[in-house]
């Protein structure tokens, strides 16, 4: 073959491969965000690498850094940075619901996610006309499922303004914007009046709070008396041993790759809820058998991760994705290994469910 023909063939094959990786395979989640649209939230392209370095130095030793009083105040800002860095990658590689769910035999991930979200509606007894609060709403996957399934109105709050815009756009596209509202704010001090919600829920979000009392206290304040609150909590289980270096390494890996200021123990949750005034109606680790593993979705995707890393690297080389995205992707890849290990060993669960009620007459009212 002539040199010119060979060069042409190589060029055509090269362009074809790039097209295949980026546009065809790059849409990791069916009909999801495409790899070519990966931005880094509200961070400008030139600041991505710096922001990632700042995030990493803050959360590298999560418990020591983030629980010290002075640093605890900074946690929401770093959580905001974290979600600027990961939101598009999550949407691209996972979907619009940023949480886990037990696998369901013969059902897709999408269906299993739905079922896990609709369980919240059943627990809350949510009805048309109810006003529900979604504490830490992400880009609103659960909010839309819950509004559609229950007929309720949902108000979501997230610290990250990029997520607010994404969630609003998704709500409009789903035709749910008249019943789903999204507010940018801190769930440790919420911009809502007392007793303004019929019910509330949080899905894998309150783990970002340095003190669970603070967010539970706020939910208690904004709920009407008699209102119910469901939370899916990330916790270590009774199998976790603080003296086992493998356990410590696994849990620290989860904390630093997920912007967590120290995971709580499973047995702490109910007592914190009671401390702020809630009645505890139910408590259950939804990951325990007969539930099927939640981590298989992470584990089975090794080939997909390898492909995704390649896509991200190629896009960075072509300057389509900003510099720093590969590092963020690598961090998530490592986090996935720690999460899988946490699930397999049973030392960690992302779905310790508590169902709480604000008493009809609160202690302060009774004292009057
Ligand atoms: C509740 C939280 C987030 C939970 C999950 C939605 C995310 C935790 C780890 C994330 C991921 C890990 C590996 C990524 C992979 C390398 C990439 O190619 C595609 C996206 C991932 C699968 C990504 C997706 C979201 C997670 C599973 C925390 C933050 C409290
Ligand atoms: C893992 S995501 C879960 C999102 C959503 N519940 C879901 O399941 O798709 C955690 C969410 O909590 C929000 N969050 C974390 N800390 C917050 C804070 N202090 N105030 C408000 N939102 C916060 C994040 O912005 C993000 O939207």
Short mmCIF file of N, CA, C and O in Angstrom, two decimals, residues 156-276:
data_model
loop_
_atom_site.label_atom_id
_atom_site.label_comp_id
_atom_site.label_asym_id
_atom_site.label_seq_id
_atom_site.Cartn_x
_atom_site.Cartn_y
_atom_site.Cartn_z
N UNK A 156 -36.79 21.00 47.01
CA UNK A 156 -35.48 20.42 47.28
C UNK A 156 -34.49 21.52 47.64
O UNK A 156 -34.58 22.64 47.12
N UNK A 157 -33.56 21.17 48.52
CA UNK A 157 -32.49 22.13 48.84
C UNK A 157 -31.14 21.46 48.61
O UNK A 157 -30.95 20.29 48.95
N UNK A 158 -30.22 22.21 47.98
CA UNK A 158 -28.84 21.74 47.80
C UNK A 158 -27.91 22.93 47.94
O UNK A 158 -28.26 24.06 47.60
N UNK A 159 -26.70 22.64 48.42
CA UNK A 159 -25.72 23.70 48.65
C UNK A 159 -25.10 24.16 47.33
O UNK A 159 -24.49 25.22 47.26
N UNK A 160 -25.27 23.36 46.28
CA UNK A 160 -24.52 23.58 45.04
C UNK A 160 -25.37 24.22 43.94
O UNK A 160 -26.34 23.61 43.47
N UNK A 161 -25.00 25.44 43.54
CA UNK A 161 -25.86 26.16 42.59
C UNK A 161 -25.88 25.53 41.20
O UNK A 161 -26.86 25.64 40.47
N UNK A 162 -24.80 24.83 40.84
CA UNK A 162 -24.80 24.14 39.54
C UNK A 162 -25.89 23.05 39.54
O UNK A 162 -26.62 22.88 38.56
N UNK A 163 -26.01 22.34 40.67
CA UNK A 163 -27.05 21.31 40.78
C UNK A 163 -28.45 21.93 40.71
O UNK A 163 -29.37 21.34 40.15
N UNK A 164 -28.60 23.13 41.29
CA UNK A 164 -29.90 23.80 41.26
C UNK A 164 -30.33 23.99 39.80
O UNK A 164 -31.45 23.65 39.41
N UNK A 165 -29.40 24.49 38.98
CA UNK A 165 -29.72 24.72 37.56
C UNK A 165 -30.00 23.42 36.82
O UNK A 165 -30.93 23.35 36.02
N UNK A 166 -29.20 22.40 37.10
CA UNK A 166 -29.44 21.10 36.46
C UNK A 166 -30.80 20.56 36.87
O UNK A 166 -31.57 20.10 36.04
N UNK A 167 -31.09 20.62 38.16
CA UNK A 167 -32.36 20.05 38.66
C UNK A 167 -33.55 20.79 38.07
O UNK A 167 -34.53 20.17 37.64
N UNK A 168 -33.45 22.12 38.00
CA UNK A 168 -34.57 22.89 37.43
C UNK A 168 -34.79 22.53 35.96
O UNK A 168 -35.92 22.37 35.52
N UNK A 169 -33.68 22.38 35.22
CA UNK A 169 -33.80 22.02 33.79
C UNK A 169 -34.44 20.63 33.65
O UNK A 169 -35.33 20.43 32.82
N UNK A 170 -34.01 19.68 34.49
CA UNK A 170 -34.60 18.33 34.42
C UNK A 170 -36.08 18.38 34.79
O UNK A 170 -36.89 17.67 34.21
N UNK A 171 -36.42 19.19 35.78
CA UNK A 171 -37.83 19.28 36.21
C UNK A 171 -38.71 19.79 35.07
O UNK A 171 -39.80 19.28 34.83
N UNK A 172 -38.19 20.82 34.37
CA UNK A 172 -38.95 21.38 33.24
C UNK A 172 -39.13 20.31 32.16
O UNK A 172 -40.23 20.12 31.66
N UNK A 173 -38.03 19.62 31.86
CA UNK A 173 -38.07 18.61 30.81
C UNK A 173 -39.07 17.49 31.14
O UNK A 173 -39.74 16.96 30.27
N UNK A 174 -39.16 17.18 32.44
CA UNK A 174 -40.07 16.10 32.86
C UNK A 174 -41.50 16.61 33.03
O UNK A 174 -42.39 15.83 33.39
N UNK A 175 -41.70 17.91 32.83
CA UNK A 175 -43.04 18.49 33.00
C UNK A 175 -43.47 18.51 34.46
O UNK A 175 -44.66 18.51 34.77
N UNK A 176 -42.48 18.54 35.37
CA UNK A 176 -42.82 18.51 36.80
C UNK A 176 -42.46 19.82 37.50
O UNK A 176 -42.48 19.89 38.73
N UNK A 177 -42.12 20.85 36.72
CA UNK A 177 -41.64 22.09 37.36
C UNK A 177 -42.73 22.81 38.16
O UNK A 177 -42.42 23.61 39.03
N UNK A 178 -44.02 22.49 37.89
CA UNK A 178 -45.05 23.17 38.69
C UNK A 178 -45.14 22.52 40.08
O UNK A 178 -45.65 23.12 41.01
N UNK A 179 -44.62 21.29 40.23
CA UNK A 179 -44.71 20.62 41.54
C UNK A 179 -43.36 20.37 42.19
O UNK A 179 -43.29 19.92 43.33
N UNK A 180 -42.27 20.65 41.47
CA UNK A 180 -40.93 20.45 42.03
C UNK A 180 -40.16 21.76 42.00
O UNK A 180 -39.92 22.32 40.93
N UNK A 181 -39.78 22.21 43.17
CA UNK A 181 -39.07 23.49 43.29
C UNK A 181 -37.67 23.21 43.85
O UNK A 181 -37.52 22.28 44.66
N UNK A 182 -36.69 24.00 43.44
CA UNK A 182 -35.32 23.76 43.95
C UNK A 182 -34.72 25.05 44.48
O UNK A 182 -34.79 26.10 43.83
N UNK A 183 -34.14 24.95 45.66
CA UNK A 183 -33.60 26.13 46.34
C UNK A 183 -32.12 25.88 46.63
O UNK A 183 -31.74 24.78 47.02
N UNK A 184 -31.29 26.93 46.43
CA UNK A 184 -29.87 26.80 46.79
C UNK A 184 -29.71 27.26 48.24
O UNK A 184 -30.07 28.39 48.57
N UNK A 185 -29.19 26.41 49.09
CA UNK A 185 -29.02 26.81 50.49
C UNK A 185 -28.36 25.71 51.29
O UNK A 185 -28.11 24.62 50.79
N UNK A 186 -28.07 26.05 52.55
CA UNK A 186 -27.37 25.14 53.45
C UNK A 186 -28.40 24.44 54.33
O UNK A 186 -29.19 25.11 55.01
N UNK A 187 -28.39 23.11 54.34
CA UNK A 187 -29.40 22.43 55.17
C UNK A 187 -29.11 22.52 56.66
O UNK A 187 -29.90 22.07 57.49
N UNK A 188 -27.98 23.11 57.02
CA UNK A 188 -27.68 23.32 58.45
C UNK A 188 -28.35 24.59 58.97
O UNK A 188 -28.37 24.85 60.17
N UNK A 189 -28.87 25.38 58.05
CA UNK A 189 -29.62 26.59 58.44
C UNK A 189 -30.51 26.95 57.25
O UNK A 189 -30.13 27.71 56.38
N UNK A 190 -31.70 26.37 57.26
CA UNK A 190 -32.53 26.40 56.04
C UNK A 190 -33.40 27.65 55.94
O UNK A 190 -33.91 28.14 56.94
N UNK A 191 -33.56 28.15 54.70
CA UNK A 191 -34.31 29.39 54.49
C UNK A 191 -35.83 29.14 54.43
O UNK A 191 -36.50 29.66 53.56
N UNK A 192 -36.36 28.32 55.36
CA UNK A 192 -37.80 28.03 55.36
C UNK A 192 -38.39 28.36 56.73
O UNK A 192 -37.71 28.16 57.76
N UNK A 193 -39.65 28.81 56.75
CA UNK A 193 -40.28 29.11 58.05
C UNK A 193 -40.54 27.85 58.88
O UNK A 193 -40.58 26.75 58.31
N UNK A 194 -40.73 28.02 60.17
CA UNK A 194 -41.06 26.90 61.06
C UNK A 194 -42.35 26.23 60.55
O UNK A 194 -43.22 26.90 59.98
N UNK A 195 -42.48 24.97 60.79
CA UNK A 195 -43.71 24.20 60.54
C UNK A 195 -44.30 24.46 59.14
O UNK A 195 -45.50 24.69 59.00
N UNK A 196 -43.44 24.42 58.12
CA UNK A 196 -43.94 24.73 56.78
C UNK A 196 -44.00 23.50 55.85
O UNK A 196 -44.34 23.64 54.69
N UNK A 197 -43.65 22.30 56.35
CA UNK A 197 -43.70 21.10 55.49
C UNK A 197 -44.51 19.98 56.16
O UNK A 197 -44.46 19.81 57.38
N UNK A 198 -45.24 19.22 55.31
CA UNK A 198 -46.02 18.08 55.82
C UNK A 198 -45.11 16.87 56.06
O UNK A 198 -45.42 16.00 56.87
N UNK A 199 -44.04 16.79 55.30
CA UNK A 199 -43.11 15.66 55.43
C UNK A 199 -41.76 16.02 54.86
O UNK A 199 -41.63 17.03 54.15
N UNK A 200 -40.75 15.20 55.19
CA UNK A 200 -39.40 15.48 54.68
C UNK A 200 -38.65 14.17 54.50
O UNK A 200 -38.98 13.16 55.14
N UNK A 201 -37.65 14.21 53.62
CA UNK A 201 -36.78 13.02 53.45
C UNK A 201 -35.39 13.47 53.03
O UNK A 201 -35.21 14.57 52.48
N UNK A 202 -34.41 12.61 53.34
CA UNK A 202 -33.05 12.86 52.84
C UNK A 202 -32.49 11.53 52.38
O UNK A 202 -32.60 10.53 53.11
N UNK A 203 -31.94 11.52 51.18
CA UNK A 203 -31.37 10.28 50.63
C UNK A 203 -29.87 10.46 50.47
O UNK A 203 -29.40 11.24 49.63
N UNK A 204 -29.11 9.79 51.34
CA UNK A 204 -27.65 9.77 51.27
C UNK A 204 -27.06 11.19 51.16
O UNK A 204 -26.18 11.44 50.34
N UNK A 205 -27.55 12.08 52.00
CA UNK A 205 -27.11 13.47 51.93
C UNK A 205 -26.65 14.00 53.29
O UNK A 205 -25.67 14.77 53.36
N UNK A 206 -27.31 13.60 54.38
CA UNK A 206 -26.98 14.17 55.69
C UNK A 206 -25.61 13.70 56.19
O UNK A 206 -25.08 14.26 57.14
N UNK A 207 -25.03 12.68 55.53
CA UNK A 207 -23.68 12.22 55.89
C UNK A 207 -22.66 13.34 55.66
O UNK A 207 -21.54 13.28 56.18
N UNK A 208 -23.02 14.39 54.91
CA UNK A 208 -22.10 15.51 54.69
C UNK A 208 -22.11 16.50 55.86
O UNK A 208 -21.32 17.45 55.85
N UNK A 209 -23.01 16.33 56.81
CA UNK A 209 -23.09 17.28 57.94
C UNK A 209 -22.07 16.91 59.01
O UNK A 209 -22.03 15.76 59.44
N UNK A 210 -21.26 17.87 59.46
CA UNK A 210 -20.30 17.54 60.51
C UNK A 210 -20.99 17.06 61.78
O UNK A 210 -20.52 16.16 62.46
N UNK A 211 -22.17 17.68 62.11
CA UNK A 211 -22.95 17.23 63.28
C UNK A 211 -24.37 16.91 62.78
O UNK A 211 -25.06 17.81 62.27
N UNK A 212 -24.79 15.67 62.96
CA UNK A 212 -26.12 15.26 62.47
C UNK A 212 -27.23 16.03 63.21
O UNK A 212 -28.29 16.31 62.65
N UNK A 213 -26.93 16.39 64.48
CA UNK A 213 -27.90 17.15 65.29
C UNK A 213 -28.34 18.41 64.56
O UNK A 213 -29.51 18.82 64.64
N UNK A 214 -27.39 19.06 63.88
CA UNK A 214 -27.69 20.35 63.25
C UNK A 214 -28.70 20.21 62.12
O UNK A 214 -29.63 21.00 62.01
N UNK A 215 -28.50 19.20 61.27
CA UNK A 215 -29.44 19.06 60.15
C UNK A 215 -30.76 18.47 60.64
O UNK A 215 -31.84 18.93 60.25
N UNK A 216 -30.71 17.48 61.55
CA UNK A 216 -31.96 16.92 62.08
C UNK A 216 -32.76 18.02 62.83
O UNK A 216 -33.98 18.07 62.76
N UNK A 217 -32.05 18.88 63.52
CA UNK A 217 -32.71 19.98 64.26
C UNK A 217 -33.45 20.91 63.31
O UNK A 217 -34.57 21.36 63.58
N UNK A 218 -32.82 21.19 62.17
CA UNK A 218 -33.46 22.06 61.17
C UNK A 218 -34.68 21.39 60.54
O UNK A 218 -35.71 22.03 60.34
N UNK A 219 -34.57 20.10 60.26
CA UNK A 219 -35.72 19.37 59.68
C UNK A 219 -36.86 19.39 60.71
O UNK A 219 -38.02 19.65 60.36
N UNK A 220 -36.53 19.16 61.96
CA UNK A 220 -37.53 19.17 63.04
C UNK A 220 -38.25 20.52 63.08
O UNK A 220 -39.46 20.60 63.16
N UNK A 221 -37.49 21.58 62.96
CA UNK A 221 -38.07 22.94 63.02
C UNK A 221 -39.05 23.20 61.87
O UNK A 221 -40.13 23.73 62.09
N UNK A 222 -38.68 22.79 60.64
CA UNK A 222 -39.52 23.16 59.49
C UNK A 222 -40.70 22.21 59.27
O UNK A 222 -41.59 22.49 58.47
N UNK A 223 -40.70 21.06 60.01
CA UNK A 223 -41.83 20.13 59.88
C UNK A 223 -43.01 20.60 60.70
O UNK A 223 -42.85 21.16 61.79
N UNK A 224 -44.22 20.31 60.17
CA UNK A 224 -45.42 20.57 60.97
C UNK A 224 -45.49 19.52 62.09
O UNK A 224 -45.02 18.39 61.88
N UNK A 225 -46.09 19.84 63.23
CA UNK A 225 -46.25 18.81 64.27
C UNK A 225 -46.98 17.60 63.68
O UNK A 225 -47.92 17.75 62.90
N UNK A 226 -46.48 16.42 64.01
CA UNK A 226 -47.06 15.19 63.45
C UNK A 226 -46.43 14.80 62.12
O UNK A 226 -46.67 13.69 61.62
N UNK A 227 -45.60 15.69 61.56
CA UNK A 227 -44.96 15.43 60.25
C UNK A 227 -43.91 14.33 60.35
O UNK A 227 -43.24 14.18 61.38
N UNK A 228 -43.77 13.56 59.27
CA UNK A 228 -42.80 12.44 59.25
C UNK A 228 -41.55 12.81 58.46
O UNK A 228 -41.61 13.61 57.52
N UNK A 229 -40.44 12.20 58.86
CA UNK A 229 -39.15 12.41 58.18
C UNK A 229 -38.48 11.04 57.99
O UNK A 229 -38.33 10.28 58.95
N UNK A 230 -38.10 10.75 56.74
CA UNK A 230 -37.36 9.51 56.44
C UNK A 230 -35.95 9.89 56.02
O UNK A 230 -35.79 10.79 55.18
N UNK A 231 -34.96 9.19 56.57
CA UNK A 231 -33.59 9.44 56.11
C UNK A 231 -32.87 8.14 55.80
O UNK A 231 -33.02 7.15 56.53
N UNK A 232 -32.13 8.12 54.67
CA UNK A 232 -31.24 7.00 54.36
C UNK A 232 -29.83 7.49 54.72
O UNK A 232 -29.30 8.39 54.07
N UNK A 233 -29.26 6.87 55.76
CA UNK A 233 -27.98 7.34 56.29
C UNK A 233 -26.79 6.47 55.88
O UNK A 233 -26.93 5.24 55.82
N UNK A 234 -25.65 7.11 55.63
CA UNK A 234 -24.37 6.39 55.43
C UNK A 234 -23.75 6.19 56.81
O UNK A 234 -23.48 7.20 57.52
N UNK A 235 -23.50 4.94 57.20
CA UNK A 235 -22.93 4.67 58.53
C UNK A 235 -21.98 3.48 58.51
O UNK A 235 -22.06 2.64 57.60
N UNK A 236 -21.17 3.37 59.56
CA UNK A 236 -20.42 2.12 59.77
C UNK A 236 -21.32 1.20 60.59
O UNK A 236 -22.13 1.67 61.40
N UNK A 237 -21.19 -0.10 60.36
CA UNK A 237 -22.06 -1.05 61.07
C UNK A 237 -21.32 -1.61 62.30
O UNK A 237 -20.15 -1.29 62.53
N UNK A 238 -22.01 -2.52 63.00
CA UNK A 238 -21.39 -3.11 64.21
C UNK A 238 -20.22 -4.03 63.83
O UNK A 238 -19.46 -4.44 64.71
N UNK A 239 -20.04 -4.34 62.56
CA UNK A 239 -18.90 -5.20 62.15
C UNK A 239 -17.60 -4.39 62.04
O UNK A 239 -16.52 -4.96 61.92
N UNK A 240 -17.73 -3.07 62.04
CA UNK A 240 -16.52 -2.23 61.89
C UNK A 240 -15.68 -2.28 63.17
O UNK A 240 -16.20 -2.15 64.27
N UNK A 241 -14.38 -2.49 63.00
CA UNK A 241 -13.44 -2.52 64.14
C UNK A 241 -12.41 -1.42 63.97
O UNK A 241 -11.60 -1.47 63.03
N UNK A 242 -12.43 -0.47 64.87
CA UNK A 242 -11.52 0.68 64.75
C UNK A 242 -10.05 0.27 64.89
O UNK A 242 -9.14 0.99 64.47
N UNK A 243 -9.81 -0.94 65.47
CA UNK A 243 -8.41 -1.38 65.66
C UNK A 243 -7.91 -2.20 64.46
O UNK A 243 -6.75 -2.58 64.41
N UNK A 244 -8.78 -2.42 63.47
CA UNK A 244 -8.36 -3.17 62.28
C UNK A 244 -7.93 -2.19 61.18
O UNK A 244 -8.76 -1.45 60.65
N UNK A 245 -6.61 -2.18 60.84
CA UNK A 245 -6.12 -1.19 59.87
C UNK A 245 -6.82 -1.29 58.51
O UNK A 245 -7.02 -0.27 57.84
N UNK A 246 -7.25 -2.50 58.12
CA UNK A 246 -7.96 -2.63 56.82
C UNK A 246 -9.31 -1.93 56.87
O UNK A 246 -9.72 -1.29 55.91
N UNK A 247 -9.98 -2.05 58.02
CA UNK A 247 -11.28 -1.38 58.17
C UNK A 247 -11.10 0.14 58.13
O UNK A 247 -11.84 0.85 57.46
N UNK A 248 -10.08 0.61 58.86
CA UNK A 248 -9.83 2.06 58.93
C UNK A 248 -9.52 2.59 57.53
O UNK A 248 -10.06 3.61 57.10
N UNK A 249 -8.67 1.86 56.80
CA UNK A 249 -8.28 2.29 55.46
C UNK A 249 -9.51 2.36 54.54
O UNK A 249 -9.68 3.33 53.78
N UNK A 250 -10.38 1.39 54.66
CA UNK A 250 -11.58 1.34 53.81
C UNK A 250 -12.51 2.53 54.13
O UNK A 250 -12.94 3.26 53.22
N UNK A 251 -12.75 2.75 55.40
CA UNK A 251 -13.70 3.82 55.79
C UNK A 251 -13.11 5.21 55.46
O UNK A 251 -13.81 6.08 54.95
N UNK A 252 -11.79 5.37 55.71
CA UNK A 252 -11.17 6.66 55.35
C UNK A 252 -11.22 6.89 53.84
O UNK A 252 -11.41 8.01 53.38
N UNK A 253 -11.06 5.82 53.09
CA UNK A 253 -11.14 5.91 51.62
C UNK A 253 -12.53 6.39 51.20
O UNK A 253 -12.66 7.22 50.29
N UNK A 254 -13.55 5.88 51.86
CA UNK A 254 -14.93 6.29 51.54
C UNK A 254 -15.11 7.76 51.91
O UNK A 254 -15.67 8.54 51.13
N UNK A 255 -14.60 8.13 53.08
CA UNK A 255 -14.79 9.52 53.54
C UNK A 255 -14.11 10.52 52.62
O UNK A 255 -14.72 11.51 52.20
N UNK A 256 -12.84 10.22 52.25
CA UNK A 256 -12.12 11.25 51.51
C UNK A 256 -12.58 11.36 50.05
O UNK A 256 -12.50 12.42 49.46
N UNK A 257 -13.13 10.28 49.51
CA UNK A 257 -13.58 10.32 48.11
C UNK A 257 -15.04 10.74 47.98
O UNK A 257 -15.56 10.81 46.86
N UNK A 258 -15.70 11.00 49.12
CA UNK A 258 -17.11 11.36 49.07
C UNK A 258 -17.42 12.61 49.89
O UNK A 258 -18.59 12.86 50.22
N UNK A 259 -16.40 13.37 50.24
CA UNK A 259 -16.57 14.63 50.98
C UNK A 259 -17.32 14.45 52.29
O UNK A 259 -18.25 15.20 52.60
N UNK A 260 -16.88 13.46 53.08
CA UNK A 260 -17.57 13.17 54.34
C UNK A 260 -16.71 13.56 55.54
O UNK A 260 -15.58 13.08 55.66
N UNK A 261 -17.25 14.37 56.44
CA UNK A 261 -16.47 14.79 57.61
C UNK A 261 -16.49 13.74 58.73
O UNK A 261 -16.70 14.07 59.89
N UNK A 262 -16.34 12.45 58.40
CA UNK A 262 -16.34 11.38 59.41
C UNK A 262 -17.67 10.65 59.44
O UNK A 262 -18.69 11.25 59.78
N UNK A 263 -17.62 9.36 59.09
CA UNK A 263 -18.88 8.57 59.11
C UNK A 263 -19.32 8.32 60.55
O UNK A 263 -18.49 8.11 61.43
N UNK A 264 -20.64 8.30 60.75
CA UNK A 264 -21.18 8.00 62.07
C UNK A 264 -21.41 6.49 62.20
O UNK A 264 -21.46 5.78 61.20
N UNK A 265 -21.60 6.05 63.47
CA UNK A 265 -21.94 4.64 63.71
C UNK A 265 -23.44 4.46 63.58
O UNK A 265 -24.21 5.35 63.94
N UNK A 266 -23.84 3.29 63.12
CA UNK A 266 -25.26 2.96 62.93
C UNK A 266 -26.07 3.19 64.21
O UNK A 266 -27.18 3.71 64.17
N UNK A 267 -25.46 2.83 65.37
CA UNK A 267 -26.24 2.92 66.62
C UNK A 267 -26.33 4.35 67.18
O UNK A 267 -26.93 4.57 68.22
N UNK A 268 -25.71 5.31 66.47
CA UNK A 268 -25.79 6.70 66.96
C UNK A 268 -27.02 7.41 66.43
O UNK A 268 -27.47 8.41 66.99
N UNK A 269 -27.55 6.95 65.28
CA UNK A 269 -28.53 7.73 64.53
C UNK A 269 -29.82 7.97 65.33
O UNK A 269 -30.27 9.12 65.48
N UNK A 270 -30.39 6.88 65.87
CA UNK A 270 -31.68 7.03 66.57
C UNK A 270 -31.52 7.94 67.79
O UNK A 270 -32.41 8.77 68.07
N UNK A 271 -30.39 7.82 68.51
CA UNK A 271 -30.28 8.66 69.72
C UNK A 271 -30.11 10.13 69.35
O UNK A 271 -30.63 11.01 70.06
N UNK A 272 -29.46 10.42 68.24
CA UNK A 272 -29.34 11.82 67.80
C UNK A 272 -30.74 12.35 67.43
O UNK A 272 -31.11 13.48 67.77
N UNK A 273 -31.53 11.51 66.75
CA UNK A 273 -32.89 11.92 66.37
C UNK A 273 -33.71 12.24 67.62
O UNK A 273 -34.43 13.26 67.67
N UNK A 274 -33.58 11.39 68.64
CA UNK A 274 -34.34 11.62 69.88
C UNK A 274 -33.86 12.89 70.57
O UNK A 274 -34.66 13.66 71.11
N UNK A 275 -32.55 13.09 70.53
CA UNK A 275 -31.95 14.28 71.18
C UNK A 275 -32.59 15.59 70.66
O UNK A 275 -32.78 16.53 71.41
N UNK A 276 -32.90 15.64 69.34
CA UNK A 276 -33.47 16.89 68.81
C UNK A 276 -35.00 16.93 68.96
O UNK A 276 -35.63 17.91 68.59
#
